[in-house]
Amino acid sequence: MTDLPRFGAGLWHFASYVDRYAVDGYAPPVTTLEAIARAGEVGDLSVVDLNYPFTPGVGLDEVKDALKDAGLEAIGITPEIYLRKFGKGAFTNPDPAIRSAALDVMHEAAGIVRELGADYVKIWPGQDGWDYPFQVHHGHLWKLAVDGMRELASAHPDLKFAIEYKPREPRVKMTWDSAARSILGIQQIGLDNVGVLLDFGHSLYGGESPADAAQLLIDHGLLYGMDVNDNLRGWDDDLVVGTVHLTEIFEFFYTLRINDWNGVWQLDQFPFREDTIDAARTSIRFLKALHGALDVLDIPALREAQERQDAMAAQRLVQDALLSCMGTR
Amino acid sequence: MTDLPRFGAGLWHFASYVDRYAVDGYAPPVTTLEAIARAGEVGDLSVVDLNYPFTPGVGLDEVKDALKDAGLEAIGITPEIYLRKFGKGAFTNPDPAIRSAALDVMHEAAGIVRELGADYVKIWPGQDGWDYPFQVHHGHLWKLAVDGMRELASAHPDLKFAIEYKPREPRVKMTWDSAARSILGIQQIGLDNVGVLLDFGHSLYGGESPADAAQLLIDHGLLYGMDVNDNLRGWDDDLVVGTVHLTEIFEFFYTLRINDWNGVWQLDQFPFREDTIDAARTSIRFLKALHGALDVLDIPALREAQERQDAMAAQRLVQDALLSCMGTR
Amino acid sequence: MTDLPRFGAGLWHFASYVDRYAVDGYAPPVTTLEAIARAGEVGDLSVVDLNYPFTPGVGLDEVKDALKDAGLEAIGITPEIYLRKFGKGAFTNPDPAIRSAALDVMHEAAGIVRELGADYVKIWPGQDGWDYPFQVHHGHLWKLAVDGMRELASAHPDLKFAIEYKPREPRVKMTWDSAARSILGIQQIGLDNVGVLLDFGHSLYGGESPADAAQLLIDHGLLYGMDVNDNLRGWDDDLVVGTVHLTEIFEFFYTLRINDWNGVWQLDQFPFREDTIDAARTSIRFLKALHGALDVLDIPALREAQERQDAMAAQRLVQDALLSCMGTR
Amino acid sequence: MTDLPRFGAGLWHFASYVDRYAVDGYAPPVTTLEAIARAGEVGDLSVVDLNYPFTPGVGLDEVKDALKDAGLEAIGITPEIYLRKFGKGAFTNPDPAIRSAALDVMHEAAGIVRELGADYVKIWPGQDGWDYPFQVHHGHLWKLAVDGMRELASAHPDLKFAIEYKPREPRVKMTWDSAARSILGIQQIGLDNVGVLLDFGHSLYGGESPADAAQLLIDHGLLYGMDVNDNLRGWDDDLVVGTVHLTEIFEFFYTLRINDWNGVWQLDQFPFREDTIDAARTSIRFLKALHGALDVLDIPALREAQERQDAMAAQRLVQDALLSCMGTR
């Protein structure tokens, strides 16, 4: 048996949530420090990705202490460039002053990455894009997106910036929407400290094969990080991983394995109506079983079936491993 | 030219919005009274559908006065059975005490309908459903949904109850999800004061033809109301009507016309990032042009083409009317 | 361990296929008799559903002999009311003469059902519907669909008729498109020998939960048959069962189990590029494992979790059974 | 008024069609020469894109004569690398001998392009991809796709090769699936005679904004050609243009206009159940009106609204032009 990977989670996994209907939130608010404590309670997490700014009144030293108490390290910082101020866009906001304000928040987040010794600034420009046909000049919008990322990343050559692409939400259409488009944009940026954080669910509901997206990013040297969850392929439901798409999540991790990609297995889930710690534990229980499935999978035979593109032979091998992985716990 | 219809809107059209990312809201909060004033400013609205409860501190008399001042009447009341307390369901909540609390809110809303002389209580059970495979016993869930509606409607035989179905959101899957399923449920309820409010966008992104859904509901005597908006067919984007699906919204209103359905043309839109009054005016400007298109459409020729199922002939007739309707303003 | 179910397949599983691009077919043509022989070779099939008419020149006696030689029985007959003649519809064709010709084919198929002692005439009206907005009068179209089914079924009160609904393809939109709509139509028909054949894949890509659809049909006494396959939720890919949606196919069979629905487990798959026998064997290998998973699933605990709508607890129980079912072979 | 563009069509627009159900075809077979004659009958077509090989027995000289008689020129040649032989792929077939045979067909097609003085060889690798998770090694598959295109294009430096990407069908997932992925692959190919043919419908149902895709391709100097049609966003329905998505087709042509892209406006439609000439005429009737709408659109005002990303202002301008374009015929 190979060693287990390190597990991680976006800190928002342990928050409470609002949406456009439950405007009073599905649960009482949770502070940054409380969320860190909950993450620690899970028991199998090594790292977290923290939203920035922290809860008002919470200082960096408190966050450091809370992480230490919880036995956690920071893997990344996610600046909140999707709050009210940036509702019409961060990098692509029509107002230069707001674009500048967005960069300020991201520069601050870069400072926090240094302070916490994290791996990257995660950039998720959820408000960058458009809602209506004819709303934007697509060429201008894309240029703003690319130029802004270049300006940001070039200011911090010592740090890594991981763009998390997503097809849509909250904007009806987002600018950084797929693996291929992200690679294209990063080539236009022309810096070597910009890469991609691949979210399994974003890829799946965007019509990609997440395994194919991972391979493409790895082949371009751009897979800086990844996180997992699940959905019904029509929306970013951020369900608990392993609850719907078992075969495709297995193919995703298989692709990481054969490429010797050994980063953190991270959760990006929104357990709106579940106990957040229970949801995280259920996720990791599954991921451990899946890791075991990779150990028993007959990879040489699978590769041979794939060279023939023999789907039936491949599926039998996959089912043998996947559909027995809980039995070997 | 035929007379223009009465126009209406859900009062939430004039609110501000939050979502799971912009948790501080896309704009400052708007009270019930402010929203009514904004609705009045639009200039073409005759009626509104009001969420209940009103903003804390706002009494019914104030609402009555505000409506009067704005030149508006109430067409319906929408009890907020989708806030935190009902996050795991209203009618289908696993906890009988919460089901009971949801009914209490709806009984109160029924009282408001009487007080305001509105047409119906609108029931939108957005939290009723499930998120994960295997989460519920589907038979039991459906029974709770149907029995609860029967209990509610039978308590108010003098009032009408309009169920607004929707495929999903906020639940990953909602119980009342389509026109056919709603009719089936209403037949099981067995009361004559329960019908349907048909939302164009819900129907469209649920894979129905909204025109077909309208016809089916009319043929069952169940089309109590309708509202319009637009989307990209993958989600309930609640965009401004007429911005994407011109042909299908025209077919929808055509269907109402040939069936002599003469209710209010209502807006159910969420202009997250737009000026809400501007969005409403842009909507009604389009709806007026579309109404004019119905007047010039060669309906006998269209019916004849439809009897032959001649799509090309039908389309030419439709384009002649639709693609000249702004020219005749 | 409970007894295995009887397995079956649509005979077309063993045919060759064309599509609009590979107009010369993915493999050489296969006659009815050859397809029966192939079905026999699979080794685990007990029944087949046969297209009618048979290959030109093949008589009923030959079919009977071939079935006997292959150790198979007929479960149903599927009249081919989707060939060129019926390209604009069978029941809903605008031409009464073609509607009548379609009924003739179906009456003949009814005769074959009697001759072969099959369970039902399967009605799959794939060409009934529309392609363009405004092409049809939706009310008239639905009436043709319902009236035609009534005329057919009332002529054969000794036989059962199973409607197989599907959202679309080959028509851009089909009339019998969902479980709820089918139940509604069958109620309008008003006969007790019309029911539904539920295709897992049709339900899945139509946005239903197949488990929910099965429960709804069972609760109405209308689940006459079912067949399985898989897809990517966007189209009726007719992939081999168990290759993508493991959790949902498990929930589907779980629903049949708890309702004591003990019919045939049938395959409706189109292995365009696969060896058809290999594809069938791979399917049944999976279904046997899944059947075993039902035996070990802790159903009382699952029911208890479902009463609380506790998705995490339910998923852990499901994963314990599903993700060990190949290990127990 | 600006001059009308040249109009064109894929010659298959005038063919008859089969699919997996209507295996006897929706109409009697149509030869290459008959299809050319039909294209000529439309009256507004200047060019056609021809499938190759031609109908057996039809020689190149006959095709030349037929084109001349019909008043048509060839714009492109589309080698049929999606027939039975290539059912498991052309460039990405697991068998090197079949990959080689596919290249042979494409080399022949290149010769026809020279003979007819056409603009490009169109490459539509519809069978290149996969059907099942785990069927292929995604990195190897992509390498085959890119290397094969390079080998082909480098052999004909005097010709242009236009890749027509598409998300799926007939393969469940195709390799060249989006604009961004195509640009990425063309960059890896590293030749200056490989570009893209953008199909409006493929882009739309793939989740792109066709206008955005056009802009991105133009900005990379890779928009070699385009064709139009329509669909319901879930599948490549190849409906007649202008029957569903009026706003987005308008935005698409607007994007071409502001970039001074002046190529042929081509039809790629499959009128399965329609008269093919009637369908083409209905299409061009619409496209002429749309061309007129571009002439009256207030482009400076629209650009100004787009700089502010003011969706409502943009929509009003768009509706003023689009919804009056038939009135000015």
mmCIF file of N, CA and C in Angstrom, chain A residues 191-276:
data_model
loop_
_atom_site.group_PDB
_atom_site.id
_atom_site.type_symbol
_atom_site.label_atom_id
_atom_site.label_comp_id
_atom_site.label_asym_id
_atom_site.label_seq_id
_atom_site.Cartn_x
_atom_site.Cartn_y
_atom_site.Cartn_z
ATOM 1 N N LEU A 191 4.140 34.551 -17.885
ATOM 2 C CA LEU A 191 4.935 34.467 -16.658
ATOM 3 C C LEU A 191 4.963 33.017 -16.185
ATOM 4 N N ASP A 192 5.983 32.684 -15.418
ATOM 5 C CA ASP A 192 6.091 31.279 -15.006
ATOM 6 C C ASP A 192 5.596 31.036 -13.592
ATOM 7 N N ASN A 193 4.934 32.021 -13.012
ATOM 8 C CA ASN A 193 4.377 31.801 -11.667
ATOM 9 C C ASN A 193 2.849 31.830 -11.651
ATOM 10 N N VAL A 194 2.247 31.584 -12.810
ATOM 11 C CA VAL A 194 0.793 31.507 -12.891
ATOM 12 C C VAL A 194 0.402 30.112 -13.381
ATOM 13 N N GLY A 195 -0.469 29.460 -12.648
ATOM 14 C CA GLY A 195 -0.937 28.129 -13.030
ATOM 15 C C GLY A 195 -2.411 27.997 -12.729
ATOM 16 N N VAL A 196 -2.845 26.761 -12.566
ATOM 17 C CA VAL A 196 -4.273 26.486 -12.444
ATOM 18 C C VAL A 196 -4.552 25.637 -11.211
ATOM 19 N N LEU A 197 -5.638 25.968 -10.518
ATOM 20 C CA LEU A 197 -6.194 25.042 -9.543
ATOM 21 C C LEU A 197 -7.408 24.405 -10.196
ATOM 22 N N LEU A 198 -7.352 23.101 -10.350
ATOM 23 C CA LEU A 198 -8.404 22.368 -11.057
ATOM 24 C C LEU A 198 -9.441 21.867 -10.065
ATOM 25 N N ASP A 199 -10.668 22.336 -10.222
ATOM 26 C CA ASP A 199 -11.770 21.882 -9.378
ATOM 27 C C ASP A 199 -12.531 20.794 -10.150
ATOM 28 N N PHE A 200 -12.570 19.607 -9.576
ATOM 29 C CA PHE A 200 -13.203 18.467 -10.250
ATOM 30 C C PHE A 200 -14.622 18.781 -10.710
ATOM 31 N N GLY A 201 -15.386 19.393 -9.822
ATOM 32 C CA GLY A 201 -16.783 19.673 -10.154
ATOM 33 C C GLY A 201 -16.934 20.712 -11.250
ATOM 34 N N HIS A 202 -16.101 21.744 -11.221
ATOM 35 C CA HIS A 202 -16.178 22.755 -12.274
ATOM 36 C C HIS A 202 -15.928 22.110 -13.630
ATOM 37 N N SER A 203 -14.944 21.254 -13.655
ATOM 38 C CA SER A 203 -14.592 20.582 -14.906
ATOM 39 C C SER A 203 -15.739 19.691 -15.377
ATOM 40 N N LEU A 204 -16.299 18.950 -14.440
ATOM 41 C CA LEU A 204 -17.352 17.996 -14.786
ATOM 42 C C LEU A 204 -18.587 18.700 -15.342
ATOM 43 N N TYR A 205 -19.053 19.727 -14.658
ATOM 44 C CA TYR A 205 -20.291 20.352 -15.140
ATOM 45 C C TYR A 205 -20.023 21.295 -16.304
ATOM 46 N N GLY A 206 -18.745 21.591 -16.555
ATOM 47 C CA GLY A 206 -18.407 22.359 -17.743
ATOM 48 C C GLY A 206 -18.298 21.506 -18.993
ATOM 49 N N GLY A 207 -18.537 20.216 -18.859
ATOM 50 C CA GLY A 207 -18.525 19.343 -20.024
ATOM 51 C C GLY A 207 -17.154 18.764 -20.353
ATOM 52 N N GLU A 208 -16.176 19.068 -19.527
ATOM 53 C CA GLU A 208 -14.872 18.434 -19.693
ATOM 54 C C GLU A 208 -14.871 17.046 -19.068
ATOM 55 N N SER A 209 -13.923 16.235 -19.435
ATOM 56 C CA SER A 209 -13.536 15.098 -18.621
ATOM 57 C C SER A 209 -12.497 15.626 -17.646
ATOM 58 N N PRO A 210 -12.763 15.575 -16.339
ATOM 59 C CA PRO A 210 -11.767 16.081 -15.395
ATOM 60 C C PRO A 210 -10.411 15.372 -15.539
ATOM 61 N N ALA A 211 -10.431 14.110 -15.880
ATOM 62 C CA ALA A 211 -9.169 13.396 -16.071
ATOM 63 C C ALA A 211 -8.405 13.977 -17.257
ATOM 64 N N ASP A 212 -9.112 14.266 -18.322
ATOM 65 C CA ASP A 212 -8.483 14.871 -19.495
ATOM 66 C C ASP A 212 -7.954 16.260 -19.162
ATOM 67 N N ALA A 213 -8.728 17.035 -18.425
ATOM 68 C CA ALA A 213 -8.289 18.377 -18.041
ATOM 69 C C ALA A 213 -7.020 18.300 -17.192
ATOM 70 N N ALA A 214 -6.996 17.345 -16.267
ATOM 71 C CA ALA A 214 -5.808 17.189 -15.421
ATOM 72 C C ALA A 214 -4.588 16.832 -16.274
ATOM 73 N N GLN A 215 -4.767 15.912 -17.198
ATOM 74 C CA GLN A 215 -3.646 15.506 -18.050
ATOM 75 C C GLN A 215 -3.142 16.678 -18.871
ATOM 76 N N LEU A 216 -4.061 17.448 -19.422
ATOM 77 C CA LEU A 216 -3.672 18.584 -20.262
ATOM 78 C C LEU A 216 -2.883 19.611 -19.438
ATOM 79 N N LEU A 217 -3.361 19.872 -18.227
ATOM 80 C CA LEU A 217 -2.669 20.841 -17.375
ATOM 81 C C LEU A 217 -1.299 20.322 -16.951
ATOM 82 N N ILE A 218 -1.232 19.047 -16.619
ATOM 83 C CA ILE A 218 0.053 18.464 -16.236
ATOM 84 C C ILE A 218 1.023 18.527 -17.415
ATOM 85 N N ASP A 219 0.531 18.222 -18.598
ATOM 86 C CA ASP A 219 1.407 18.253 -19.782
ATOM 87 C C ASP A 219 1.922 19.661 -20.072
ATOM 88 N N HIS A 220 1.219 20.675 -19.579
ATOM 89 C CA HIS A 220 1.699 22.045 -19.735
ATOM 90 C C HIS A 220 2.404 22.559 -18.476
ATOM 91 N N GLY A 221 2.591 21.676 -17.507
ATOM 92 C CA GLY A 221 3.277 22.089 -16.280
ATOM 93 C C GLY A 221 2.505 23.095 -15.454
ATOM 94 N N LEU A 222 1.188 23.045 -15.530
ATOM 95 C CA LEU A 222 0.393 24.105 -14.913
ATOM 96 C C LEU A 222 -0.568 23.636 -13.826
ATOM 97 N N LEU A 223 -0.502 22.383 -13.441
ATOM 98 C CA LEU A 223 -1.439 21.931 -12.400
ATOM 99 C C LEU A 223 -0.876 22.256 -11.017
ATOM 100 N N TYR A 224 -1.211 23.434 -10.505
ATOM 101 C CA TYR A 224 -0.680 23.895 -9.217
ATOM 102 C C TYR A 224 -1.438 23.293 -8.038
ATOM 103 N N GLY A 225 -2.677 22.928 -8.255
ATOM 104 C CA GLY A 225 -3.461 22.402 -7.147
ATOM 105 C C GLY A 225 -4.770 21.853 -7.669
ATOM 106 N N MET A 226 -5.490 21.186 -6.793
ATOM 107 C CA MET A 226 -6.791 20.669 -7.246
ATOM 108 C C MET A 226 -7.689 20.539 -6.036
ATOM 109 N N ASP A 227 -9.009 20.545 -6.309
ATOM 110 C CA ASP A 227 -9.913 20.159 -5.247
ATOM 111 C C ASP A 227 -11.104 19.391 -5.804
ATOM 112 N N VAL A 228 -11.764 18.696 -4.913
ATOM 113 C CA VAL A 228 -12.800 17.758 -5.330
ATOM 114 C C VAL A 228 -14.111 18.016 -4.606
ATOM 115 N N ASN A 229 -15.142 17.453 -5.189
ATOM 116 C CA ASN A 229 -16.524 17.573 -4.724
ATOM 117 C C ASN A 229 -17.357 16.768 -5.709
ATOM 118 N N ASP A 230 -18.640 17.037 -5.815
ATOM 119 C CA ASP A 230 -19.458 16.321 -6.798
ATOM 120 C C ASP A 230 -20.655 17.181 -7.162
ATOM 121 N N ASN A 231 -21.342 16.802 -8.201
ATOM 122 C CA ASN A 231 -22.537 17.534 -8.616
ATOM 123 C C ASN A 231 -23.321 16.671 -9.599
ATOM 124 N N LEU A 232 -24.459 17.212 -10.060
ATOM 125 C CA LEU A 232 -25.268 16.460 -11.026
ATOM 126 C C LEU A 232 -24.995 16.896 -12.468
ATOM 127 N N ARG A 233 -23.821 17.446 -12.727
ATOM 128 C CA ARG A 233 -23.352 17.838 -14.061
ATOM 129 C C ARG A 233 -24.056 19.047 -14.655
ATOM 130 N N GLY A 234 -24.974 19.649 -13.937
ATOM 131 C CA GLY A 234 -25.662 20.792 -14.521
ATOM 132 C C GLY A 234 -25.333 22.085 -13.786
ATOM 133 N N TRP A 235 -24.650 21.966 -12.666
ATOM 134 C CA TRP A 235 -24.420 23.137 -11.830
ATOM 135 C C TRP A 235 -23.312 22.786 -10.853
ATOM 136 N N ASP A 236 -22.714 23.805 -10.267
ATOM 137 C CA ASP A 236 -21.641 23.597 -9.298
ATOM 138 C C ASP A 236 -22.244 23.323 -7.925
ATOM 139 N N ASP A 237 -22.811 22.143 -7.775
ATOM 140 C CA ASP A 237 -23.547 21.842 -6.547
ATOM 141 C C ASP A 237 -22.643 21.735 -5.327
ATOM 142 N N ASP A 238 -21.359 21.498 -5.550
ATOM 143 C CA ASP A 238 -20.402 21.353 -4.447
ATOM 144 C C ASP A 238 -20.873 20.334 -3.413
ATOM 145 N N LEU A 239 -21.393 19.233 -3.918
ATOM 146 C CA LEU A 239 -21.767 18.115 -3.054
ATOM 147 C C LEU A 239 -20.514 17.414 -2.538
ATOM 148 N N VAL A 240 -20.726 16.555 -1.571
ATOM 149 C CA VAL A 240 -19.631 15.775 -1.003
ATOM 150 C C VAL A 240 -19.096 14.798 -2.054
ATOM 151 N N VAL A 241 -17.785 14.754 -2.164
ATOM 152 C CA VAL A 241 -17.133 13.889 -3.151
ATOM 153 C C VAL A 241 -17.512 12.412 -2.941
ATOM 154 N N GLY A 242 -17.690 11.716 -4.047
ATOM 155 C CA GLY A 242 -17.953 10.281 -3.972
ATOM 156 C C GLY A 242 -19.423 9.931 -3.830
ATOM 157 N N THR A 243 -20.275 10.919 -3.911
ATOM 158 C CA THR A 243 -21.697 10.631 -3.719
ATOM 159 C C THR A 243 -22.444 10.432 -5.043
ATOM 160 N N VAL A 244 -21.854 10.808 -6.153
ATOM 161 C CA VAL A 244 -22.524 10.651 -7.443
ATOM 162 C C VAL A 244 -21.612 10.037 -8.519
ATOM 163 N N HIS A 245 -20.497 10.689 -8.788
ATOM 164 C CA HIS A 245 -19.684 10.286 -9.946
ATOM 165 C C HIS A 245 -18.449 9.498 -9.528
ATOM 166 N N LEU A 246 -18.685 8.249 -9.188
ATOM 167 C CA LEU A 246 -17.615 7.415 -8.657
ATOM 168 C C LEU A 246 -16.576 7.078 -9.710
ATOM 169 N N THR A 247 -17.020 6.726 -10.893
ATOM 170 C CA THR A 247 -16.066 6.293 -11.912
ATOM 171 C C THR A 247 -15.189 7.457 -12.354
ATOM 172 N N GLU A 248 -15.789 8.613 -12.529
ATOM 173 C CA GLU A 248 -15.006 9.742 -13.031
ATOM 174 C C GLU A 248 -14.070 10.326 -11.981
ATOM 175 N N ILE A 249 -14.447 10.275 -10.717
ATOM 176 C CA ILE A 249 -13.497 10.737 -9.703
ATOM 177 C C ILE A 249 -12.327 9.748 -9.619
ATOM 178 N N PHE A 250 -12.625 8.486 -9.848
ATOM 179 C CA PHE A 250 -11.553 7.477 -9.838
ATOM 180 C C PHE A 250 -10.613 7.720 -11.019
ATOM 181 N N GLU A 251 -11.165 8.005 -12.169
ATOM 182 C CA GLU A 251 -10.318 8.282 -13.339
ATOM 183 C C GLU A 251 -9.471 9.534 -13.122
ATOM 184 N N PHE A 252 -10.054 10.496 -12.422
ATOM 185 C CA PHE A 252 -9.314 11.729 -12.126
ATOM 186 C C PHE A 252 -8.082 11.421 -11.266
ATOM 187 N N PHE A 253 -8.294 10.661 -10.187
ATOM 188 C CA PHE A 253 -7.163 10.367 -9.303
ATOM 189 C C PHE A 253 -6.183 9.387 -9.964
ATOM 190 N N TYR A 254 -6.713 8.512 -10.800
ATOM 191 C CA TYR A 254 -5.832 7.623 -11.567
ATOM 192 C C TYR A 254 -4.887 8.454 -12.439
ATOM 193 N N THR A 255 -5.403 9.489 -13.042
ATOM 194 C CA THR A 255 -4.578 10.332 -13.904
ATOM 195 C C THR A 255 -3.482 11.028 -13.105
ATOM 196 N N LEU A 256 -3.838 11.502 -11.911
ATOM 197 C CA LEU A 256 -2.803 12.102 -11.058
ATOM 198 C C LEU A 256 -1.743 11.061 -10.696
ATOM 199 N N ARG A 257 -2.193 9.860 -10.368
ATOM 200 C CA ARG A 257 -1.261 8.800 -9.971
ATOM 201 C C ARG A 257 -0.271 8.455 -11.083
ATOM 202 N N ILE A 258 -0.761 8.229 -12.273
ATOM 203 C CA ILE A 258 0.177 7.794 -13.326
ATOM 204 C C ILE A 258 1.111 8.929 -13.751
ATOM 205 N N ASN A 259 0.773 10.152 -13.371
ATOM 206 C CA ASN A 259 1.673 11.267 -13.669
ATOM 207 C C ASN A 259 2.528 11.664 -12.465
ATOM 208 N N ASP A 260 2.460 10.837 -11.414
ATOM 209 C CA ASP A 260 3.218 11.148 -10.197
ATOM 210 C C ASP A 260 2.944 12.544 -9.672
ATOM 211 N N TRP A 261 1.705 12.960 -9.785
ATOM 212 C CA TRP A 261 1.316 14.240 -9.200
ATOM 213 C C TRP A 261 0.952 13.973 -7.749
ATOM 214 N N ASN A 262 1.717 14.499 -6.843
ATOM 215 C CA ASN A 262 1.573 14.122 -5.440
ATOM 216 C C ASN A 262 1.161 15.256 -4.527
ATOM 217 N N GLY A 263 0.348 16.171 -5.029
ATOM 218 C CA GLY A 263 -0.099 17.287 -4.196
ATOM 219 C C GLY A 263 -1.195 16.885 -3.221
ATOM 220 N N VAL A 264 -1.738 17.895 -2.586
ATOM 221 C CA VAL A 264 -2.762 17.680 -1.567
ATOM 222 C C VAL A 264 -4.101 17.329 -2.215
ATOM 223 N N TRP A 265 -4.838 16.406 -1.598
ATOM 224 C CA TRP A 265 -6.209 16.100 -2.023
ATOM 225 C C TRP A 265 -7.129 17.006 -1.211
ATOM 226 N N GLN A 266 -7.661 18.013 -1.913
ATOM 227 C CA GLN A 266 -8.428 19.035 -1.192
ATOM 228 C C GLN A 266 -9.933 18.954 -1.421
ATOM 229 N N LEU A 267 -10.677 19.319 -0.406
ATOM 230 C CA LEU A 267 -12.140 19.396 -0.490
ATOM 231 C C LEU A 267 -12.571 20.829 -0.765
ATOM 232 N N ASP A 268 -13.435 21.004 -1.749
ATOM 233 C CA ASP A 268 -14.109 22.295 -1.960
ATOM 234 C C ASP A 268 -15.595 21.987 -2.030
ATOM 235 N N GLN A 269 -16.217 21.957 -0.886
ATOM 236 C CA GLN A 269 -17.608 21.523 -0.774
ATOM 237 C C GLN A 269 -18.416 22.567 0.002
ATOM 238 N N PHE A 270 -19.695 22.610 -0.275
ATOM 239 C CA PHE A 270 -20.618 23.513 0.435
ATOM 240 C C PHE A 270 -21.729 22.673 1.073
ATOM 241 N N PRO A 271 -21.482 22.142 2.241
ATOM 242 C CA PRO A 271 -22.533 21.338 2.897
ATOM 243 C C PRO A 271 -23.602 22.239 3.535
ATOM 244 N N PHE A 272 -24.431 22.812 2.652
ATOM 245 C CA PHE A 272 -25.450 23.766 3.107
ATOM 246 C C PHE A 272 -26.278 23.252 4.281
ATOM 247 N N ARG A 273 -26.721 22.025 4.180
ATOM 248 C CA ARG A 273 -27.699 21.506 5.137
ATOM 249 C C ARG A 273 -27.147 20.347 5.977
ATOM 250 N N GLU A 274 -25.832 20.133 5.867
ATOM 251 C CA GLU A 274 -25.230 19.030 6.599
ATOM 252 C C GLU A 274 -24.336 19.560 7.721
ATOM 253 N N ASP A 275 -24.032 18.704 8.661
ATOM 254 C CA ASP A 275 -23.002 19.018 9.640
ATOM 255 C C ASP A 275 -21.679 19.054 8.881
ATOM 256 N N THR A 276 -20.967 20.164 9.002
ATOM 257 C CA THR A 276 -19.802 20.335 8.134
ATOM 258 C C THR A 276 -18.678 19.353 8.473
#
